[in-house]
Every structure is written in structure tokens, then in C-alpha cells.
C-alpha atoms as one frame of an Amber mdcrd trajectory, in Angstrom:
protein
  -5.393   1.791 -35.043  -4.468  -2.338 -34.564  -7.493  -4.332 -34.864  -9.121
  -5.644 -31.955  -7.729  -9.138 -32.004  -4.372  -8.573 -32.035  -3.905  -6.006
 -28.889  -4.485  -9.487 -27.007  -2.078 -11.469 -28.496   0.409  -8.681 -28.505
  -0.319  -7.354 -24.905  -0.117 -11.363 -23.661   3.413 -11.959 -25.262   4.285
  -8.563 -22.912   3.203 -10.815 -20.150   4.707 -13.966 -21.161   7.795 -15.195
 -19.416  10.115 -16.467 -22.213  10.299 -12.765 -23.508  10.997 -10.713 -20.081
  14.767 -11.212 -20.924  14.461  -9.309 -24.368  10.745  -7.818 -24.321  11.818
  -4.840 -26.664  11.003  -6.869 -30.424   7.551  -6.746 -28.955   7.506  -3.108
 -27.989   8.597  -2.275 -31.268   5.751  -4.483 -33.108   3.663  -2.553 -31.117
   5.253   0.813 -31.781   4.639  -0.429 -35.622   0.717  -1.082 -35.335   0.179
   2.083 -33.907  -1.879   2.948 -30.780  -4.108  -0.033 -29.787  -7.813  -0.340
 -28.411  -9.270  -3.224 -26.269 -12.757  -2.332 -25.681 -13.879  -5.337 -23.583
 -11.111  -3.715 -20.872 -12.082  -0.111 -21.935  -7.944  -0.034 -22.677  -6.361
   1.762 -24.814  -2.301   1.441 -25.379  -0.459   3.755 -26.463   3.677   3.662
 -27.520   4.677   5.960 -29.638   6.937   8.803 -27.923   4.345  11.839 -28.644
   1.426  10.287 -27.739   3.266   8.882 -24.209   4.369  12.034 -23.893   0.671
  13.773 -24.417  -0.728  11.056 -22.200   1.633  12.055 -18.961   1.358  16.207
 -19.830  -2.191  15.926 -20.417  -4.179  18.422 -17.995  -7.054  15.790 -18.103
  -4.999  12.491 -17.110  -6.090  11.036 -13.771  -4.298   9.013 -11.366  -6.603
   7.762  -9.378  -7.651   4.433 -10.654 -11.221   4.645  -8.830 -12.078   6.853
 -11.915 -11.432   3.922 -14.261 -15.003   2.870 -16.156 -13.551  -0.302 -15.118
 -13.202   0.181 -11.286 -16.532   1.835 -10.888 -17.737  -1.634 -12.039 -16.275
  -3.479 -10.093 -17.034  -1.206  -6.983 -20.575  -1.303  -8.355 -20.190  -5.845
  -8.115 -18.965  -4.956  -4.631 -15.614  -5.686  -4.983 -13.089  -3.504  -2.517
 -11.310  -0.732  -4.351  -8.616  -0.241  -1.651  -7.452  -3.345   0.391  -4.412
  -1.583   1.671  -6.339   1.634   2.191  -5.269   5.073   1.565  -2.868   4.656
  -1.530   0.045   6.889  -2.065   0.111  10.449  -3.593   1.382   8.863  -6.888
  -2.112   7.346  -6.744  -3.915  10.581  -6.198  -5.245  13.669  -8.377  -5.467
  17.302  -7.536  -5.862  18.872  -4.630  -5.591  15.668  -2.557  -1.858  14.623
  -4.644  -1.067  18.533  -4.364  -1.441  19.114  -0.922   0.799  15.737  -0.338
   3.009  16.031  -2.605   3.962  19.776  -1.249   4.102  18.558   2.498   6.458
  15.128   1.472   9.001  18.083  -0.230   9.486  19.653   2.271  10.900  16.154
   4.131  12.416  15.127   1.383  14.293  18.368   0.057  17.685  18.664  -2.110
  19.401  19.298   1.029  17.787  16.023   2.942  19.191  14.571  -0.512  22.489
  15.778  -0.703  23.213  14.656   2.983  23.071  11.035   2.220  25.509  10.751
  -0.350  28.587  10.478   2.389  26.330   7.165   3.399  25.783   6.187  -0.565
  29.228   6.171  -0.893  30.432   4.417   2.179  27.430   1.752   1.526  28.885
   0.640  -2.257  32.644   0.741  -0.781  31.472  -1.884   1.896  29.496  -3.860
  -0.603  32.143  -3.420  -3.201  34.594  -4.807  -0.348  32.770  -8.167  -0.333
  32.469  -9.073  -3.709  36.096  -8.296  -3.939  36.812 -11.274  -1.999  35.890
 -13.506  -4.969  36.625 -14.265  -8.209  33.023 -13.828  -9.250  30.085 -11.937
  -7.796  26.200 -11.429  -8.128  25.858  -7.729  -8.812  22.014  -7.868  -8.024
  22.402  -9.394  -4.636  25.559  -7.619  -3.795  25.111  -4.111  -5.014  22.010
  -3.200  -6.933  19.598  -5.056  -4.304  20.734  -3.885  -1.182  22.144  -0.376
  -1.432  19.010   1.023  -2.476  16.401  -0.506   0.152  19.648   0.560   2.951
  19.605   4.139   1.769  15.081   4.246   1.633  15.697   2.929   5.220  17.613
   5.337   6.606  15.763   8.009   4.505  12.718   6.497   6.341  14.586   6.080
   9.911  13.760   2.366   9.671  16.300  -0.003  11.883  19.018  -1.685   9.698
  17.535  -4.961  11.331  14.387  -4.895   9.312  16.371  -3.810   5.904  15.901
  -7.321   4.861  12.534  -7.857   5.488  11.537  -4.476   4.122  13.361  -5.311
   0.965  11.691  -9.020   0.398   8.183  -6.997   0.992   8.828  -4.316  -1.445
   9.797  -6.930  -4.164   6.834  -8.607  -3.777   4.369  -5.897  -4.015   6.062
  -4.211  -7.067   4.686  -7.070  -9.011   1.267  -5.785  -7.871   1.685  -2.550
 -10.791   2.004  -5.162 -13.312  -1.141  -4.825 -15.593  -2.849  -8.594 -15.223
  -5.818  -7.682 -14.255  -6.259  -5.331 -16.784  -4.930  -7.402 -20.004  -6.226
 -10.768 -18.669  -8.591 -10.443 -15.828  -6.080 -12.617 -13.756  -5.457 -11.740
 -10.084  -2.517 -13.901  -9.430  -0.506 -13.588  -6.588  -3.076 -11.047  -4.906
  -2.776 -12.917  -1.571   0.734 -13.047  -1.308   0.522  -8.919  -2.021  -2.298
  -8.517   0.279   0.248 -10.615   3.031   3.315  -8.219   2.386   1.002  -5.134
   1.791  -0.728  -5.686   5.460   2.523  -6.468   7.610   4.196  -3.548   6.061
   1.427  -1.453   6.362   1.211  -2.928   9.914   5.330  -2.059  10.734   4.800
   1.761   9.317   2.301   2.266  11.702   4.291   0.805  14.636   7.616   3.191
  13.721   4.938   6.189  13.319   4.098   5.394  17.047   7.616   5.259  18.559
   8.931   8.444  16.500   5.966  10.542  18.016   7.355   9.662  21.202  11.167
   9.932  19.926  11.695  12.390  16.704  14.400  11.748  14.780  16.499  13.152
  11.935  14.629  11.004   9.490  11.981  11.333   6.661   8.819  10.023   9.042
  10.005  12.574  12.030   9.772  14.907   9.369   6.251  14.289   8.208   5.410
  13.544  11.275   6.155  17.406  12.132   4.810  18.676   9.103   1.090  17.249
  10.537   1.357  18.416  13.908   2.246  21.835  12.380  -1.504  22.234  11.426
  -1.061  21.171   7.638  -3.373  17.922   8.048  -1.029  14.989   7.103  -3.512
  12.218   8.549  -1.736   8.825  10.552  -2.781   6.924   7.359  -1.787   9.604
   4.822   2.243   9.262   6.387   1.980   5.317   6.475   0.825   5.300   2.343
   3.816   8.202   1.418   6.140   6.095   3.347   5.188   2.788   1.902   4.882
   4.588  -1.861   8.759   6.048  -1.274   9.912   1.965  -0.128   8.131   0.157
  -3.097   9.460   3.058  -5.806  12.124   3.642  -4.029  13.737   0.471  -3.949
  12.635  -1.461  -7.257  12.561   0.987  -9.865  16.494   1.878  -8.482  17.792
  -1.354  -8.442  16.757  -1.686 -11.502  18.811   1.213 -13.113  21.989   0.176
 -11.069  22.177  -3.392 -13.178  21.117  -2.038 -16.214  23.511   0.285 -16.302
  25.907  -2.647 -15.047  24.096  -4.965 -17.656  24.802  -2.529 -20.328  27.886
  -1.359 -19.948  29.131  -5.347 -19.564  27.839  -5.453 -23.320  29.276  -2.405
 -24.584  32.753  -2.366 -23.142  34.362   0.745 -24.280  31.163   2.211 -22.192
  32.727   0.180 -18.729  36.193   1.377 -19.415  35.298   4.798 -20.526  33.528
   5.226 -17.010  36.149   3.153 -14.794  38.866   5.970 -15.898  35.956   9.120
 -15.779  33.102   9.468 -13.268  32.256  12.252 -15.012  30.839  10.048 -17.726
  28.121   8.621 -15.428  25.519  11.410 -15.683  25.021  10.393 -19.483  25.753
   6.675 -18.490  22.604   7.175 -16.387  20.127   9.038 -18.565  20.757   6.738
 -21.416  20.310   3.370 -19.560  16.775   5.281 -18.335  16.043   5.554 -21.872
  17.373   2.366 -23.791  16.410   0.183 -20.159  14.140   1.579 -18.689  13.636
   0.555 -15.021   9.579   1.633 -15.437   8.539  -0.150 -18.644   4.974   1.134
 -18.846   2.242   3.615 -16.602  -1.045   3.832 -16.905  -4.093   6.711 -16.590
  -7.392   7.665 -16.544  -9.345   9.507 -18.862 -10.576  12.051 -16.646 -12.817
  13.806 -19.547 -13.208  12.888 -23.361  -9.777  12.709 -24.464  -8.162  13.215
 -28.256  -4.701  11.814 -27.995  -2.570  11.294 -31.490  -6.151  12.431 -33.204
  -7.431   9.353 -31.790 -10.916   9.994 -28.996 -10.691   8.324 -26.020 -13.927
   8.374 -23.403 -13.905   9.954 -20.150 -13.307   6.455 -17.704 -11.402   4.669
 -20.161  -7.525   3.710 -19.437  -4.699   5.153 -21.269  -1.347   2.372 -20.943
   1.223   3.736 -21.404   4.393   2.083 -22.703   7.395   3.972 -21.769  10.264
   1.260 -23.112   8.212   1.612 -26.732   8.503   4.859 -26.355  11.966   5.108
 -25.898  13.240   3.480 -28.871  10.750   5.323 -31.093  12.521   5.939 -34.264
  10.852   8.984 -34.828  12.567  10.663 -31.688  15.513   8.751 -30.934  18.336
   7.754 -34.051  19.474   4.163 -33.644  16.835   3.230 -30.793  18.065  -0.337
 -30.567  21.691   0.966 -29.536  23.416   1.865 -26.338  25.137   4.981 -27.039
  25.509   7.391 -23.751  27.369  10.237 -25.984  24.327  10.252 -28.031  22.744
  13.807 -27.559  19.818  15.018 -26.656  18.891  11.779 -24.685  15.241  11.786
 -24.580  13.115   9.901 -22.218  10.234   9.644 -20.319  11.652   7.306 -17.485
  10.722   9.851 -14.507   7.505  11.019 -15.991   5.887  14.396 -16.710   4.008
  17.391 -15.392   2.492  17.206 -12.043   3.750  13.459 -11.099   7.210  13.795
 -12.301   9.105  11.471  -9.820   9.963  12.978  -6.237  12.639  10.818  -5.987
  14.720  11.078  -9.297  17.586  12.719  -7.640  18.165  10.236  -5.239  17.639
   7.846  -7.700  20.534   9.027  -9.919  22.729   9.665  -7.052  22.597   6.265
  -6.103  23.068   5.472  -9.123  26.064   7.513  -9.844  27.852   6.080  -7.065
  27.110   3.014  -7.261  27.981   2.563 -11.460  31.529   4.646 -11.431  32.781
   2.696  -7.964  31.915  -0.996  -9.544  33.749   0.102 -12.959  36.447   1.815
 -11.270  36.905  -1.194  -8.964  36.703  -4.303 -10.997  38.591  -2.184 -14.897
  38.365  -5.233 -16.224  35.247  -7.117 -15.644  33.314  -9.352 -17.591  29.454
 -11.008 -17.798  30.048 -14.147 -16.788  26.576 -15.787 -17.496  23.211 -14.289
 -19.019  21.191 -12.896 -16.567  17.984 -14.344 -15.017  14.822 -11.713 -14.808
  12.397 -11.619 -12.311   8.548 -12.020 -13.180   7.875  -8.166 -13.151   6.369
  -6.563 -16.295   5.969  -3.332 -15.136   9.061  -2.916 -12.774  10.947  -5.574
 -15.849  14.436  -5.967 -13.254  17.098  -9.201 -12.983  16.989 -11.644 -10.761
  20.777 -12.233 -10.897  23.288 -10.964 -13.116  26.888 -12.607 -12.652  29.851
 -10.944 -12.955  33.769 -12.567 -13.405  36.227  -9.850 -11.940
């Protein structure tokens, strides 16, 4: 195990700025040192592939952060564990995740899926339209940004007025699952979070109120019957699933459409290969998920005395995660550092494991799908036409802008 003085220095070069472009040389020193402890932040990090892997299988890994050593301490200084109240399922442990995670299926099932892609599609051919008009176009702010949040909206049956305000929120509060607090003690930007968190907390609650009195076709309707049914989805319970599905709805897929873009820009025969075969984009997908990912690191709880990779961890203690380590561990994957989407098996851990796998990861790589075999079958011959920018996210690691000459 890394001694304790240089998890900090690692961990804070993971928060650092000048590496969010190119944060993988890090990973990998970390990936080298072997699982990490920081006892002052009862933390322990973890990156190699197995013990990630143990870490989101384990039958004793907790969700809930309020069974962090760490959060009982600060509940016990009277600081409030909740600010936006009840948090999403992904947030929750047995029965309570369970029993939500059972009713949102049922609202959001392979069929509610498959309906939308006729709307996927027609959304990238309209967006695809406009950047056609010029010789150059950003692909984050005309493709990857705005198709996802457009199709979470009308999963969610929100009005195509509020799409943009809904998407500014969402991008805001995904920098609240970067791990500040827990590396550095630093809160920053908690206000503006608390701001978005509140007003779209706030907007939920107001569409909740106007689809009792007019169901629609749409995700809420849906929950909305599945708790007047008798199964006891609570008001609150609905207004956390459906802000959960907008923030990892949105971010997490934006950031696989323009890494795949990103990627295959950089690896040309990749582009081409996919502008003459859609077919190619399943493995154009699952690769980017692995070599990219759009979800660089998780966290859990030690919900009992743990032994992960023969190392003990103590029930209360938090287990990080890093997934984009994990990824390009050697051991698991050959040539880690390279994008290669005929490689095979791709392994990843990009949608998680066991009872939180991710809800949405068909949608995701729909949307995805769609989205990555129009642009290359559109623009054949495409080029980067300037490094991208990133945005400050650690966590959800996404561009800002990414320029492309067609």
C-alpha cells in the first residue's frame, strides 16, 4: 500500500486543472502504487481492475453516504446531511434502493426505450442540419450537449421551453459528485449547487402537480401511476428519481457522444471505418466507455469490515473507486493506452456492477449510436480543428468545446 503522504499529492494532481485534459499518466501512477489509504479522511482508493471490480460486486458496499464514519461526524457537528432532501435511488441501499429501483423499471422499460429512438434520430438529423451550414462546428454545443438533455426531457415530459434551463442546472450540479470534500475538505461551489439543486427541485415538484391533474405518456405520469397504484412512491421519492435520471442522464451521455467523437478524430481509420458501417458503432461505443470513460471514479461505503485485494478496510470507511485506472489496467486490458474498438473482449466497468448497474445504459448507448454513425456518416471527412477545452468536472471529466473543420 502507497504511503500516507503521497495519496495527497497524487489525489490533488486528480483535482488539479492543468491535467483534466490528459488525467490518465496520473491514473496510471496510481494504478502503479497500488491501492492507497488516507486515514485523516477514513479513504481508501482503490484502481486496479479486480479490486474496482470487488468494490462494486461486493454484497457489503453501501451507497448511502450517511453510513460514511465521515458523515456521521459531521451529522454529529450538526452539519445537514441532505440539503436537497431525499436523494436518488443511486444514493440508496436495500430495501429502500430495491423497492425504487423496481417501481422506476417499470416507467422506464425496454419498450419505453425503444420508442424514442424515431425522436433520437430525427433530433441528431436536425442538429446535424445546422452545423452543416458551416465550415466548422462545436460538436459539444451542437450535438453532444443538447441531444441528450432533449431526449431526458421528453423521457421526463418536461416542455422543450425549459430544455435549456434544465440542461445549465444539470451541468452545474454534476460537479457536486466530484470528491473535494473528501480529498481536501473544500466545499467550493456548494452555493451555486445548493441554487440549481433548489429551483430544480422546486420545477419537479411544479410538473408533478400539473401531470396529476393531466397524465401523460411520459416517465413522471408513469411514476406518478405506479404510487397511486398502492406501491408507495412518496411526492418526494418521484421528484429525487426524476432529478437523479436529468443529472446522469444528461452529463455522463454527453460525455460518451464527444469522446467517441474526440476519439475517433484521433484515430481516423476508426471515423471512416464507422462513416461507411453503423454496424461498427456498438464496439465504437463500449471501447470509448472503457479507454474514456464518461464516469471517471465512484465511491462506497464500507457497510461491515471489509477485505478487498487482501487489504482490511473498517466498517464506515470509504472505498474510491477509480474506474478510468481501472480501465487501462494492464493486467486486464493489452495495450490500455490505445484506442482499438476491434479489440476483444472489451472490458469495463463504465455502467457499474451488481445491484446499481446503471438503469439507463441502454438509452445511453442508443443515443449514442445514433448520434456517432450520423456525424461520421455526414461530415466522411472531418477533421479536429483545435484541442479541446474540458470543463472543471473530475468525476463527470467531459469537454467544454471540441471543434470540428468539416
Amino acid at each position: 500500500m502507497t504511503a500516507a503522504t503521497e495519496p495527497q499529492e497524487l489525489l490533488l494532481k486528480l483535482l488539479d486543472p492543468a491535467n483534466r485534459a490528459n488525467p490518465y499518466p496520473v491514473y496510471r501512477q496510481i494504478l502503479d502504487g497500488g491501492p492507497m489509504h488516507v486515514p485523516e479522511s477514513t479513504l481508501y482508493v482503490l484502481s486496479s481492475f479486480a479490486d474496482c471490480d470487488e468494490v462494486l460486486r461486493h454484497p457489503d458496499s453501501c451507497s448511502d453516504r450517511l453510513k460514511s464514519t465521515a458523515a456521521q461526524r459531521a451529522i454529529e457537528a450538526g452539519e445537514q446531511p441532505r440539503p436537497f432532501g431525499t436523494p436518488g435511488f443511486l444514493f440508496l441501499d436495500p430495501p429502500d434502493h430495491t423497492r425504487l429501483r423496481r417501481l422506476v423499471s417499470k416507467a422506464f422499460s425496454p419498450r419505453v426505450v425503444k420508442s424514442l429512438e424515431p425522436d433520437i434520430t430525427s433530433l441528431v438529423d436536425d442538429l446535424l442540419d445546422k452545423a452543416a451550414q458551416t465550415s466548422e462546428f462545436d460538436a459539444i454545443e451542437q450535438l453532444a450537449h443538447p441531444l441528450p438533455v432533449a431526449v431526458i426531457c421528453r423521457l421526463l415530459g418536461v416542455p422543450i421551453e425549459d430544455e435549456a434551463q434544465f440542461g445549465a442546472a444539470s451541468t452545474i450540479l454534476a460537479q457536486g459528485l466530484d470528491p473535494f470534500v473528501t480529498f481536501t475538505g473544500e466545499t467550493q461551489g456548494f452555493e451555486e449547487r445548493m441554487k440549481a439543486g433548489m429551483w430544480l427541485r422546486g420545477y419537479l415538484r411544479e410538473l408533478l402537480e400539473r401531470r396529476r391533474a393531466e397524465p401523460r405518456d411520459d416517465l413522471m405520469s408513469g411514476l406518478i401511476a405506479v404510487e397511486e397504484s398502492g406501491d408507495q412512491l412518496t411526492e418526494e421519492e418521484i421528484v429525487a428519481t426524476c432529478n437523479l435520471l436529468l443529472i446522469a442522464g444528461h452529463e455522463t451521455t454527453v460525455n460518451l457522444i464527444a469522446n467517441g467523437i474526440l476519439a475517433m478524430l484521433r484515430h481516423r481509420e476508426h471515423w471512416t471505418a464507422l462513416s461507411a458501417d453503423p454496424g461498427l458503432a456498438p464496439n465504437i461505443i463500449e471501447e470509448t466507455l472503457r479507454y474514456d470513460p464518461p464516469v471517471q471514479l465512484a465511491s462506497r461505503v464500507a457497510g461491515a469490515d471489509m477485505e478487498i485485494g487482501g487489504i482490511r478496510i473498517p466498517k464506515g470507511d470509504i472505498m474510491m473507486v477509480l474506474l478510468a485506472a481501472a480501465h487501462r489496467d494492464p493486467a486486464v486490458t493489452e495495450r490500455p493506452d490505445e484506442f482499438d474498438p476491434t479489440r476483444s473482449p472489451i472490458r469495463h466497468l463504465a455502467f457499474g456492477h451488481g445491484p446499481h448497474f446503471c438503469l439507463g445504459a441502454p438509452l445511453a448507448r442508443m443515443e449514442a449510436a445514433v448520434a456517432l454513425s450520423a456525424v461520421t456518416k455526414r461530415f466522411p471527412d472531418a477533421q479536429l480543428a483545435s484541442e479541446p477545452t474540458y470543463k472543471p468536472h473530475v468525476t463527470l471529466r467531459g469537454m467544454a468545446r471540441l471543434d470540428v473543420a468539416v
